[in-house]
Coordinates of C-alpha atoms in Angstrom, one line a residue:
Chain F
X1 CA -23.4 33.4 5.6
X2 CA -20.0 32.0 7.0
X3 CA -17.4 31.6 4.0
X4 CA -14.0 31.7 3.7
X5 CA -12.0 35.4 3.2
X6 CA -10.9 34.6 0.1
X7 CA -13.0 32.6 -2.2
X8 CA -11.4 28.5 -3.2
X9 CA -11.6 28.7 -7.2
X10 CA -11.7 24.5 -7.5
X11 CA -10.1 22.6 -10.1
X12 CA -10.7 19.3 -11.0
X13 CA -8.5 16.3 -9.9
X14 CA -9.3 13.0 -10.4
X15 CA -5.6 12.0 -10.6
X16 CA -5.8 10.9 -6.8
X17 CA -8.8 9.6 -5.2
X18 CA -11.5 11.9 -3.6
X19 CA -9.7 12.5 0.0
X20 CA -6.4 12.9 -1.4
X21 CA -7.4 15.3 -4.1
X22 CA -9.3 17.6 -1.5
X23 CA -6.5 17.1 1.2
X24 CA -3.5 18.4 -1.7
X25 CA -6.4 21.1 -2.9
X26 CA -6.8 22.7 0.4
X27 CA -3.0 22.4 1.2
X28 CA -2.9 24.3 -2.4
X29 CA -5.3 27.0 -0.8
X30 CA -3.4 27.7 1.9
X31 CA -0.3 28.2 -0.3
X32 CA 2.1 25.1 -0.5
X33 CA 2.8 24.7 -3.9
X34 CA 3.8 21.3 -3.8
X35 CA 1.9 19.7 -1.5
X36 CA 2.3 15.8 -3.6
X37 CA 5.8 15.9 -2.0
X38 CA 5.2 16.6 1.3
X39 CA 2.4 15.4 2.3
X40 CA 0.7 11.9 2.0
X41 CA -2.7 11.6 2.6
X42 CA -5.6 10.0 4.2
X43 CA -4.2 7.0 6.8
X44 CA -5.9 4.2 6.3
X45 CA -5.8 3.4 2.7
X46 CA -3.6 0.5 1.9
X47 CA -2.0 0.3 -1.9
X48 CA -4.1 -1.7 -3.7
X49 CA -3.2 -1.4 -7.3
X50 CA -6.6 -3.0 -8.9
X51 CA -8.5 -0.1 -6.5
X52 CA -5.4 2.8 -7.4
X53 CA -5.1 3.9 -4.1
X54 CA -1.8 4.7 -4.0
X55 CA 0.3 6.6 -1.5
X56 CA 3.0 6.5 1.2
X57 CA 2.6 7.4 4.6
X58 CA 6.2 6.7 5.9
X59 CA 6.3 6.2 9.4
X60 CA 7.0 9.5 11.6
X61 CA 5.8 11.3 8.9
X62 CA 3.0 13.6 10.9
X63 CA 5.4 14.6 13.4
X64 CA 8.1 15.9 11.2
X65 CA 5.6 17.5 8.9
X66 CA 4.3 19.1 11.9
X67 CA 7.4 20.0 13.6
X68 CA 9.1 21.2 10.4
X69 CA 7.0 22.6 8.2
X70 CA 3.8 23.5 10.8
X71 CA 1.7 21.5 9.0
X72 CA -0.8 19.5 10.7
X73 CA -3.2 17.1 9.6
X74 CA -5.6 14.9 11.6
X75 CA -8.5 12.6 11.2
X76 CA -11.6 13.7 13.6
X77 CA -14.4 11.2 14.5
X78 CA -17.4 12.3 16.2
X79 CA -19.9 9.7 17.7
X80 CA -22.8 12.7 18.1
X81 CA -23.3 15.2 14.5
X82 CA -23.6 18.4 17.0
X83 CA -20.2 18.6 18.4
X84 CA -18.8 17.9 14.8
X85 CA -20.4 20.2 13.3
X86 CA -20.0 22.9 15.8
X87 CA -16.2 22.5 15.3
X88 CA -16.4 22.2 11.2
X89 CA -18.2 25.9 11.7
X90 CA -15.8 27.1 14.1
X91 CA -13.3 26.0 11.4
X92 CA -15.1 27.8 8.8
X93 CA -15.6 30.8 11.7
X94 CA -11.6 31.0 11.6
X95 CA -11.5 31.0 7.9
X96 CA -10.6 27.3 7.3
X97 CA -12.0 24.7 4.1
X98 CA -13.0 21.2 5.8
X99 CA -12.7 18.6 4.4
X100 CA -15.6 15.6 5.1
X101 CA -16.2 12.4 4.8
X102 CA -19.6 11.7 3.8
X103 CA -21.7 8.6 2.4
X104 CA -22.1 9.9 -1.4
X105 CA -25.7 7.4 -1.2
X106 CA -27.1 11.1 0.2
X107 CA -25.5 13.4 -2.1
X108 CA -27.8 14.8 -4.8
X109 CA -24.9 15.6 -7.2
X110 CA -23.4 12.6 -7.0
X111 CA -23.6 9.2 -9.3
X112 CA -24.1 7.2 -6.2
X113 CA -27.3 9.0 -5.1
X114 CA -29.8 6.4 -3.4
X115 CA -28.3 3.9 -5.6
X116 CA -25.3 2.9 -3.8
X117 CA -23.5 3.3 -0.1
X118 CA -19.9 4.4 -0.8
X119 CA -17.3 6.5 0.8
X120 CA -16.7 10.4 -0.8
X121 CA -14.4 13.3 0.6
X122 CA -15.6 17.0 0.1
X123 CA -14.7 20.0 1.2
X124 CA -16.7 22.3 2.9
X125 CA -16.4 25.8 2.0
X126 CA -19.2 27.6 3.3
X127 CA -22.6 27.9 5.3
X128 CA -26.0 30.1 5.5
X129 CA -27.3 29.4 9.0
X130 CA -30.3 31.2 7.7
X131 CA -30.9 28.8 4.6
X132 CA -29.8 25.8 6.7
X133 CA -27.7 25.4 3.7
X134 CA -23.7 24.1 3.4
X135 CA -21.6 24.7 0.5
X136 CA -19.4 22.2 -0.4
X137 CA -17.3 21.6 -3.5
X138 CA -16.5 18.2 -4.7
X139 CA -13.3 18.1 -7.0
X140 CA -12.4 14.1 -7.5
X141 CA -15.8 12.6 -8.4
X142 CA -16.4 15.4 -10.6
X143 CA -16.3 19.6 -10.6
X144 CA -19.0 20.5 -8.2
X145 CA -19.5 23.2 -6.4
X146 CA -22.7 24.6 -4.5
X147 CA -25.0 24.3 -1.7
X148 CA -26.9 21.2 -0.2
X149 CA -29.1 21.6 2.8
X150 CA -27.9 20.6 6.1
X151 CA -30.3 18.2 6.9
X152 CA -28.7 16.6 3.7
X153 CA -25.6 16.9 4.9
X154 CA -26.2 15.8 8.0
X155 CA -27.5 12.4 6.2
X156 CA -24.2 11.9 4.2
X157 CA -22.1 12.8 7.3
X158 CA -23.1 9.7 9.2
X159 CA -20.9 6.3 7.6
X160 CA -22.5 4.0 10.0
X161 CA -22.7 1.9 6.4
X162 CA -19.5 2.3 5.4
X163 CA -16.7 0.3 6.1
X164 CA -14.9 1.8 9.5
X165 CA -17.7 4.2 9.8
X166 CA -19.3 3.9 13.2
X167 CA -19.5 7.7 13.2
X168 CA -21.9 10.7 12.6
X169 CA -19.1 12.8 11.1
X170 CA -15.8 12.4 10.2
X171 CA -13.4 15.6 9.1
X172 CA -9.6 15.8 8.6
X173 CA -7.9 18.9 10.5
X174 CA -5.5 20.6 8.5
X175 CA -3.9 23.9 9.6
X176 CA -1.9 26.0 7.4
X177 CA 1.9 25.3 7.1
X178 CA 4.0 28.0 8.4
X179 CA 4.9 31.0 6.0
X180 CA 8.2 29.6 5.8
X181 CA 9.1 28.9 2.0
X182 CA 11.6 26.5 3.3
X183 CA 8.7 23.6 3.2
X184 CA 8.8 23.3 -0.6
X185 CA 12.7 22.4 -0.8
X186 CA 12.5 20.9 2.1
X187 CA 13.3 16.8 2.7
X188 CA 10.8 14.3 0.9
X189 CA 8.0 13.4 3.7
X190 CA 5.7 11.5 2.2
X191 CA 4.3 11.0 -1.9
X192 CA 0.9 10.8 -3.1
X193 CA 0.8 9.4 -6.7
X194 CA -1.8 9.2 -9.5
X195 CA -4.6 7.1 -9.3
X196 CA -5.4 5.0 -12.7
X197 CA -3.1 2.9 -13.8
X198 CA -3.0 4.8 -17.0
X199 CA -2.7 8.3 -16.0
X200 CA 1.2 7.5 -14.6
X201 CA 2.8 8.6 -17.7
X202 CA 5.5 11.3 -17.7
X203 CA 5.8 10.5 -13.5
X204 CA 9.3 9.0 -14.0
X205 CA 11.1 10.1 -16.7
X206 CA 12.1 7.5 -19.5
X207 CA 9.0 5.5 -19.2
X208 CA 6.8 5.9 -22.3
X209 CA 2.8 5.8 -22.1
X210 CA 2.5 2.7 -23.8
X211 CA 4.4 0.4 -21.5
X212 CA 1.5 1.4 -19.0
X213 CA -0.7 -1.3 -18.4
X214 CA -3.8 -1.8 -16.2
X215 CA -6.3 -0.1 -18.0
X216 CA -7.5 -3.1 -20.5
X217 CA -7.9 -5.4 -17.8
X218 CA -9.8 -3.0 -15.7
X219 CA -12.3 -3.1 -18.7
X220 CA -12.4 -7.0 -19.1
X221 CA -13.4 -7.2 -15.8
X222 CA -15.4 -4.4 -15.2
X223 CA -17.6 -6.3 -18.7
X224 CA -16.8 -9.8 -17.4
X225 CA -18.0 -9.5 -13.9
X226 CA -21.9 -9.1 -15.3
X227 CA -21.5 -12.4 -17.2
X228 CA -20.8 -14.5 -14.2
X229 CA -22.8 -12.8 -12.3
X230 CA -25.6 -13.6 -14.5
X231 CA -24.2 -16.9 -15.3
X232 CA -24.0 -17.8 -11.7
X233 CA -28.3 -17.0 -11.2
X234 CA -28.8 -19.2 -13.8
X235 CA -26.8 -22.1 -12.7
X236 CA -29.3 -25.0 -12.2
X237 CA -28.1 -26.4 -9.0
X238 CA -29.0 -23.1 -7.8
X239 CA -28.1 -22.7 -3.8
X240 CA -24.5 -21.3 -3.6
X241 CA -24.1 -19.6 -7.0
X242 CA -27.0 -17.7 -6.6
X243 CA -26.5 -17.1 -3.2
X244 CA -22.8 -15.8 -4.7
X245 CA -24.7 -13.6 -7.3
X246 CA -26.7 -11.9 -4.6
X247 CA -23.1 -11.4 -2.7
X248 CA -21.9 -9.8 -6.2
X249 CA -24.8 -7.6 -6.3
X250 CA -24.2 -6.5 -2.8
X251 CA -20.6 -5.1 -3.4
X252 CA -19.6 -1.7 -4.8
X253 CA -17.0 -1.0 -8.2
X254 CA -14.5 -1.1 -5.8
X255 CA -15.1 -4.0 -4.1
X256 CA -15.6 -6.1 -7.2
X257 CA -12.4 -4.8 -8.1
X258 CA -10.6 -5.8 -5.2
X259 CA -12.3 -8.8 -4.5
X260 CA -12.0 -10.0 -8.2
X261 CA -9.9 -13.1 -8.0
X262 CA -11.4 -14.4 -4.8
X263 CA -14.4 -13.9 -7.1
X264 CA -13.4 -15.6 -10.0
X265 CA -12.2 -18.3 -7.6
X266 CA -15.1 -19.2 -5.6
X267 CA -17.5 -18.8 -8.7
X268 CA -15.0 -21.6 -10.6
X269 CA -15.7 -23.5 -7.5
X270 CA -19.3 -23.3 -7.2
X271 CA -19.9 -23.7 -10.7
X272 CA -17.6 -26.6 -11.3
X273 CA -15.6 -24.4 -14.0
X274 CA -11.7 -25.2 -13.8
X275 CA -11.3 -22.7 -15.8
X276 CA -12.5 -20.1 -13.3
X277 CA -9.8 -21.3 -10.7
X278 CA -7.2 -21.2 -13.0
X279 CA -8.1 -17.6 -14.1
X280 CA -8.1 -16.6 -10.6
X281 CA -4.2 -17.7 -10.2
X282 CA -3.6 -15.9 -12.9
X283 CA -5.2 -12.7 -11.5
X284 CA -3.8 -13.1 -8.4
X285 CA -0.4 -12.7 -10.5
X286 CA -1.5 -9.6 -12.5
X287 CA -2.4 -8.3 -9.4
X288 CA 1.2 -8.7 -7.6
X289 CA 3.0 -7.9 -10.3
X290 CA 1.0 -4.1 -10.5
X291 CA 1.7 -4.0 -6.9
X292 CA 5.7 -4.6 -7.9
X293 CA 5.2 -2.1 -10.7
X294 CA 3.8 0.4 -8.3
X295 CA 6.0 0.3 -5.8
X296 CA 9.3 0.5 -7.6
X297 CA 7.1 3.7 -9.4
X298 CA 7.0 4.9 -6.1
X299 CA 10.5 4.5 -4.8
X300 CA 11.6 5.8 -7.9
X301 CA 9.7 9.2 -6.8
X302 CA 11.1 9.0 -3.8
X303 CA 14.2 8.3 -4.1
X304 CA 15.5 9.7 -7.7
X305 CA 14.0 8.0 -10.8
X306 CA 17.5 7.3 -12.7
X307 CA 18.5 4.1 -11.3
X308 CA 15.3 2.6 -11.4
X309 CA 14.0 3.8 -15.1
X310 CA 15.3 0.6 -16.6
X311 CA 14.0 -1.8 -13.9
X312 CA 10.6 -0.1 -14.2
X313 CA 10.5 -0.7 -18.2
X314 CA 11.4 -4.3 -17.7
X315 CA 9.0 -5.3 -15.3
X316 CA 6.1 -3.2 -17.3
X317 CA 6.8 -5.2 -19.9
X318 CA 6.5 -8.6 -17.9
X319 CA 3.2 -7.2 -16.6
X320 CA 2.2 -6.2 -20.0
X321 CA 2.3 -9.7 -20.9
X322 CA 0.6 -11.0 -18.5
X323 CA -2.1 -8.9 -18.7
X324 CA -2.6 -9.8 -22.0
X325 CA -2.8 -13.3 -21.2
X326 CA -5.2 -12.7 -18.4
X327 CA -7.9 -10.5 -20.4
X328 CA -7.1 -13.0 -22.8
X329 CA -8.4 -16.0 -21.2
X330 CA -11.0 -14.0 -18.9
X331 CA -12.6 -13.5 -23.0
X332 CA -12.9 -17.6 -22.9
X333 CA -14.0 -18.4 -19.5
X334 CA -16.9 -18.4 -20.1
X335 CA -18.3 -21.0 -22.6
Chain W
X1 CA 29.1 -18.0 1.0
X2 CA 30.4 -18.0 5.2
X3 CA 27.5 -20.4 7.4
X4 CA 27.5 -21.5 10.8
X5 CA 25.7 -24.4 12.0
X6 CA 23.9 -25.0 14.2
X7 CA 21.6 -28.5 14.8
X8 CA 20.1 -28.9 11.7
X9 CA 20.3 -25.0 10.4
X10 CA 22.4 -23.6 8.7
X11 CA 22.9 -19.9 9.3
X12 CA 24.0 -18.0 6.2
X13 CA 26.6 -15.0 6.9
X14 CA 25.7 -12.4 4.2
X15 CA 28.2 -10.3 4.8
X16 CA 29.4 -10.0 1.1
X17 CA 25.6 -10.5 -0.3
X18 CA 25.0 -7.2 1.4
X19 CA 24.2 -4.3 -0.5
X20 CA 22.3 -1.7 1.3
X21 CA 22.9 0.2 4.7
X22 CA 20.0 0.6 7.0
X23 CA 21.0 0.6 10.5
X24 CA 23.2 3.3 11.7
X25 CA 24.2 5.1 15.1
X26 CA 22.4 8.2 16.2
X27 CA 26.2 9.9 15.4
X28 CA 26.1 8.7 12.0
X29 CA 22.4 8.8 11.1
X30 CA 23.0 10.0 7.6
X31 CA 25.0 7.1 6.1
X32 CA 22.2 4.6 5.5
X33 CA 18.9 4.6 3.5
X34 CA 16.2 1.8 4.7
X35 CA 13.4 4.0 3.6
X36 CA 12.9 7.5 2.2
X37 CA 16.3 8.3 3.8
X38 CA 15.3 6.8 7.1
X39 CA 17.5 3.9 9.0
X40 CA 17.2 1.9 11.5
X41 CA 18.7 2.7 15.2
X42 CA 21.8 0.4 15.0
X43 CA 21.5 0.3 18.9
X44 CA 18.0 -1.4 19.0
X45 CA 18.8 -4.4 16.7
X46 CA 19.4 -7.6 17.5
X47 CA 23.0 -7.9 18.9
X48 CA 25.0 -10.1 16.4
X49 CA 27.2 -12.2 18.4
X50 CA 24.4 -14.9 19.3
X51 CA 21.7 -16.0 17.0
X52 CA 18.4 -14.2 17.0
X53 CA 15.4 -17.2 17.3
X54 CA 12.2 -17.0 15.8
X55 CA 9.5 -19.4 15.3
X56 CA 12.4 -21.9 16.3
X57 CA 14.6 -21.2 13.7
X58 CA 18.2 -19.3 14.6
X59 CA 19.3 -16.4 12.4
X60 CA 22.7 -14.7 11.9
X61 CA 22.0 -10.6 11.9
X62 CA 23.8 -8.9 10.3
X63 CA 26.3 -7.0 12.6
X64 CA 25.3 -2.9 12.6
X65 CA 28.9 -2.0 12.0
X66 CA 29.4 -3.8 8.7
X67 CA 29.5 -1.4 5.6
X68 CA 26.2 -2.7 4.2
X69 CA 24.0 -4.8 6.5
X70 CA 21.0 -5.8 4.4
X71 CA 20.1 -7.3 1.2
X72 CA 18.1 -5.8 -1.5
X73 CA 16.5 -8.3 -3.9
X74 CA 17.6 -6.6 -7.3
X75 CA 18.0 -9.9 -10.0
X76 CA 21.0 -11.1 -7.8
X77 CA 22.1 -15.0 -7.9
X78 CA 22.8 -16.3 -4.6
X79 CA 25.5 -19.3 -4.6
X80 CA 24.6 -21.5 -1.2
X81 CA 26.4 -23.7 0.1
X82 CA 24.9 -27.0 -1.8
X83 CA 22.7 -29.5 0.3
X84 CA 19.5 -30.7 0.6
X85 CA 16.9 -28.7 2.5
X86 CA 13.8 -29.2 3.6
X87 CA 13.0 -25.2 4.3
X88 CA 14.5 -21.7 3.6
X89 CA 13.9 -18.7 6.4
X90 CA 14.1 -15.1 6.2
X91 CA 13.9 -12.4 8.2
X92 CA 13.5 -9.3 6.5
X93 CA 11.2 -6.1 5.4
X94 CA 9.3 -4.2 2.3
X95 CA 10.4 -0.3 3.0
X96 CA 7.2 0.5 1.1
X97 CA 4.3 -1.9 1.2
X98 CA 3.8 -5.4 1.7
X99 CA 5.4 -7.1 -1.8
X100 CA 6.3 -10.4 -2.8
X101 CA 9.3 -11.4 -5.2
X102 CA 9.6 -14.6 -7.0
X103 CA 12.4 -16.2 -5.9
X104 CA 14.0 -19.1 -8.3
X105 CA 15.1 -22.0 -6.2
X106 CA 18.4 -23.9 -7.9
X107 CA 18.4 -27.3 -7.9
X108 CA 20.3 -30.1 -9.1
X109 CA 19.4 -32.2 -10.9
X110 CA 16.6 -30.9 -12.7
X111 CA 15.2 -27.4 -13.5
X112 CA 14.8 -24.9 -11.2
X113 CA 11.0 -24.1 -9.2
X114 CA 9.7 -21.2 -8.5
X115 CA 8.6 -19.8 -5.2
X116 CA 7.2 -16.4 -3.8
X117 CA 8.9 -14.4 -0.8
X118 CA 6.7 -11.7 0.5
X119 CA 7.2 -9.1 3.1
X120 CA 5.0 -7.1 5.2
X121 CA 5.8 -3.4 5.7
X122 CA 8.3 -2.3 8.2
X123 CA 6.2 0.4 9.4
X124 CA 3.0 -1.5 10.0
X125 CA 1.6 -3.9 11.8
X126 CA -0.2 -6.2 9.6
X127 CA 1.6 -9.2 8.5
X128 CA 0.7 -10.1 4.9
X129 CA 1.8 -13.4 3.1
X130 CA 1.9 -15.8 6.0
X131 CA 4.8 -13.2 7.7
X132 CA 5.2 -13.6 11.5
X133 CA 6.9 -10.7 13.0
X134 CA 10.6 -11.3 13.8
X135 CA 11.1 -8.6 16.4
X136 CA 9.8 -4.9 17.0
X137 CA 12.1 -1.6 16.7
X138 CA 10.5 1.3 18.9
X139 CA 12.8 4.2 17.4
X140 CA 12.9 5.6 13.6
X141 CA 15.6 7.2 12.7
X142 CA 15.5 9.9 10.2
X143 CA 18.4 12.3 9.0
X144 CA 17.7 15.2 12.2
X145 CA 16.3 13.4 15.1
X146 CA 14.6 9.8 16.5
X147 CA 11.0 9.4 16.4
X148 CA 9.2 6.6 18.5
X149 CA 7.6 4.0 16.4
X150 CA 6.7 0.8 15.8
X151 CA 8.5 -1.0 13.6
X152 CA 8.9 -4.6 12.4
X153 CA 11.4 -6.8 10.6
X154 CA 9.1 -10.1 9.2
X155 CA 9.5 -13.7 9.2
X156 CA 9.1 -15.6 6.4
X157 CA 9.6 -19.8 5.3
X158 CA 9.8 -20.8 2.1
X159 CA 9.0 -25.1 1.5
X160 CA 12.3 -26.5 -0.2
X161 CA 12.2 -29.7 -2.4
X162 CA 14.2 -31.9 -0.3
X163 CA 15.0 -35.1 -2.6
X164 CA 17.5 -32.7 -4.7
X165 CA 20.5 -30.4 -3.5
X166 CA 20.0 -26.5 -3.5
X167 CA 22.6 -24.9 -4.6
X168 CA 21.4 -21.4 -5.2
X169 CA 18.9 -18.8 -5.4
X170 CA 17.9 -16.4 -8.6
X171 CA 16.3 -13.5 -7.2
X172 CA 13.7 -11.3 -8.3
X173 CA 14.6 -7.3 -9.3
X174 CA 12.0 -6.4 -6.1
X175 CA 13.6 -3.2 -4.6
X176 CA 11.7 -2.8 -1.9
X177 CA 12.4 -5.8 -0.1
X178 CA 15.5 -6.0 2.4
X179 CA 16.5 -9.3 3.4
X180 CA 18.3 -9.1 6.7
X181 CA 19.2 -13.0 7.8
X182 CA 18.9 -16.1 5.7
X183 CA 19.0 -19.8 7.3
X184 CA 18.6 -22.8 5.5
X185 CA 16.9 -26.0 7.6
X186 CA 17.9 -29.8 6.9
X187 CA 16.1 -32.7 7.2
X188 CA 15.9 -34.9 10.0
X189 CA 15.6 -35.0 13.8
X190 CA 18.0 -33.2 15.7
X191 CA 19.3 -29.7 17.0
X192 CA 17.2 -27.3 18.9
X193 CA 13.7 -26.1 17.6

């Protein structure tokens, strides 16, 4: 059995999506206490306030992290599972967690299993060569930790049907920061912030809980998207709205998420429902103005919260309202 | 508000808009902030004794030695020199990700519109919002040392109602975009595009 010398005691995180929580979890294993503040995570993901992937990678970022703090993070394709794998056990060897990228569709623990293609990060903790078994612990998606076999693994590891994925495994090397406490005083490098809209409270001082919004039109649409959906199969010109409902059907939570305007947009087209195209305006707004919100949240991390408390309030409150308005009508669309 | 004109634009110096410092020189690296603490290298901007063109349209830079150099949208009211226009231009730059601001556009007669500015990120190269990139900057500078890059400052129009006379701008509390040059286009044939 390779495992690591000391044992990772895993704690649930679903604060941050799944490659950020295992990328700050492992950097919390190897001792940096404050790992949010120095570290932003997992290139590639652009803010996108409807999916809450939220973080800041400013530019120049790995460099100084690496040349000040020794920390060292880097995103590993491999076009063959062999090599990969070779080097995730050589990691393991030298007493290193992984963490993977897998497609959860072949992860027995997991919501998503043979149900639905989607991207999941885990970190690999251990193996038994003897079991052909890998132990993994999964601490975004849920608190999970045990062993699947590696023929398993070797399943999830490949993302050719994921988005970016033409690879059979896909780690991120991180190496331990130096031993230097100066790292966790040292400048701001990068911020990785909550997830869900509603889990921002306390973040910045002086902004109150309430004034959060986000989560009520996450639930109109998440209940609303079914409804057209439906609405668009039965639609008795048939041709492009069903056509559009088997393109719904096709897309993961996130996508629909993402893609919901465009959605509402096209649907309001294809069904003849002005309605619809108004709506997606509308949505487009709500979506902008979350992406204002966010971002002044997030400069107000990074660059002292006093100065822009005030500004945050006020603009909550604009998007407040408009979310209102939009769950509001999204409630009516649909006669 | 100082202009220069030039053909049909009209440049707008924004010398006294300014209120944010993000180039500096390597010997002076701390006294900016563009992002997170990081500047731009004074010595790789655009020089600002001759315009700077893009997509046919001449901008005024701001010059790297003034006290503040760039303009951060936060509620501001912009008196312009009054006219009718057919087009605003920007060049400028979200310091975290790609936003948009509205922008109120102050007519007379008649009520103000409403339109949206938008800027991509400085630090990456995908232009959001109809941006065209303005120019590239190969160094960031940060507080102990240069790191190569790839940076962009973004172009951005904005349509103007050109039967009434502009006189002003409301902006949007948006405080991560930087507006760096502002030119204002008139109707009509004539001048270089």
């Amino acid at each position: 059995m390779i495992s690591l010398p000391r044992g990772m005691e895993v704690t649930f995180d679903d604060r941050v999506e799944c490659a950020t929580a295992a990328i700050l979890h492992v950097l919390k294993w190897y001792g940096v206490e404050h790992p949010e503040l120095v570290f932003g995570c997992a290139p590639g993901f652009e803010f996108d306030p409807a999916e809450g992937l939220i973080q800041f990678w400013p530019p120049g970022w790995a460099p100084l992290a690496r040349e000040r703090y020794g920390l060292c993070f880097e995103e590993k394709n491999f076009t063959g599972f062999e090599a990969g794998w070779e080097e995730v056990l050589g990691r393991l060897s030298a007493g290193h967690p992984t963490v993977v990228v897998t497609d959860a569709y072949h992860l027995p623990f997991y919501s998503a299993y043979h149900t639905n293609h989607t991207g999941h990060c885990l970190i690999v903790t251990g193996y038994d060569p003897a079991a052909r078994r890998v132990e993994v612990a999964d601490i975004s998606a849920m608190l999970w930790k045990g062993f699947i076999d590696l023929d398993q693994m070797r399943l999830a590891l490949n993302l050719e049907l994921l988005p970016r994925g033409q690879v059979e495994l896909r780690y991120f090397d991180i190496r331990p920061p130096r031993t230097d406490p100066a790292y966790n005083k040292g400048d701001l490098l990068g911020v990785v912030l909550p997830r869900a809209l509603g889990s921002l409270k306390g973040d910045v001082p002086g902004i109150p809980p309430h004034c959060l919004t986000g989560s009520k039109a996450t639930g109109a649409y998440a209940s609303f998207l079914p409804q057209l959906m439906e609405r668009c199969q039965e639609d008795p010109r048939g041709g492009a709205a069903a056509v559009l409902a088997n393109r719904f059907a096709g897309l993961n939570v996130a996508e629909r998420r993402m893609w919901f305007s465009e959605i509402l947009r096209k649907a309001g087209e294809l069904l003849g429902l002005d309605e619809l195209k108004a709506m997606a305006e509308l949505w487009v707004e709500l979506h902008e103005e979350w992406r204002v919100v966010f971002n002044m949240h997030l400069k107000a991390l990074a660059a002292g919260p006093a100065a822009l408390t005030p500004r945050i309030l006020k603009r909550l409150e604009g998007a407040a309202r408009l979310e209102a308005q939009a769950v509001e009508r999204l409630e009516e669309a649909l006669p | 508000m100082k202009a220069a004109y030039l053909g049909r634009f009209v440049m707008l110096v924004l010398d006294e808009e300014m209120n944010s410092k993000a180039m500096t020189r390597p010997e002076a690296r701390d006294e900016g902030d563009f992002a997170v603490g990081h500047t731009l290298p004074a010595e790789h901007m655009p020089p600002p004794d001759s315009p700077l063109w893009v997509e046919g349209v001449p901008f005024h830079m701001p010059d790297p030695s003034w006290p503040k150099d760039n303009l951060i949208l936060e509620g501001q009211r912009l008196a312009l020199p009054p006219g009718r226009r057919v087009r605003a231009h920007f060049i400028g730059a979200s310091d975290i990700n790609p936003c948009r601001a509205r922008v109120e556009l102050l007519y007379r007669p008649g009520p103000p519109a409403v339109a949206r500015l938008g800027f991509s990120y400085f630090g990456g190269r995908t232009a959001h919002y109809g941006n065209r990139p303005a120019f590239n900057i190969p160094l960031l500078r940060t507080r102990t040392r240069d790191l190569k890059a790839d940076l962009s400052l973004w172009y951005q129009g904005l349509d103007l109602d050109p039967t009434r006379e502009l006189c002003g701008m409301g902006l949007d509390d948006v405080p991560m975009l930087h507006v760096f040059a502002l030119t204002l286009e008139n109707p009509g044939e004539g001048g270089p595009r």
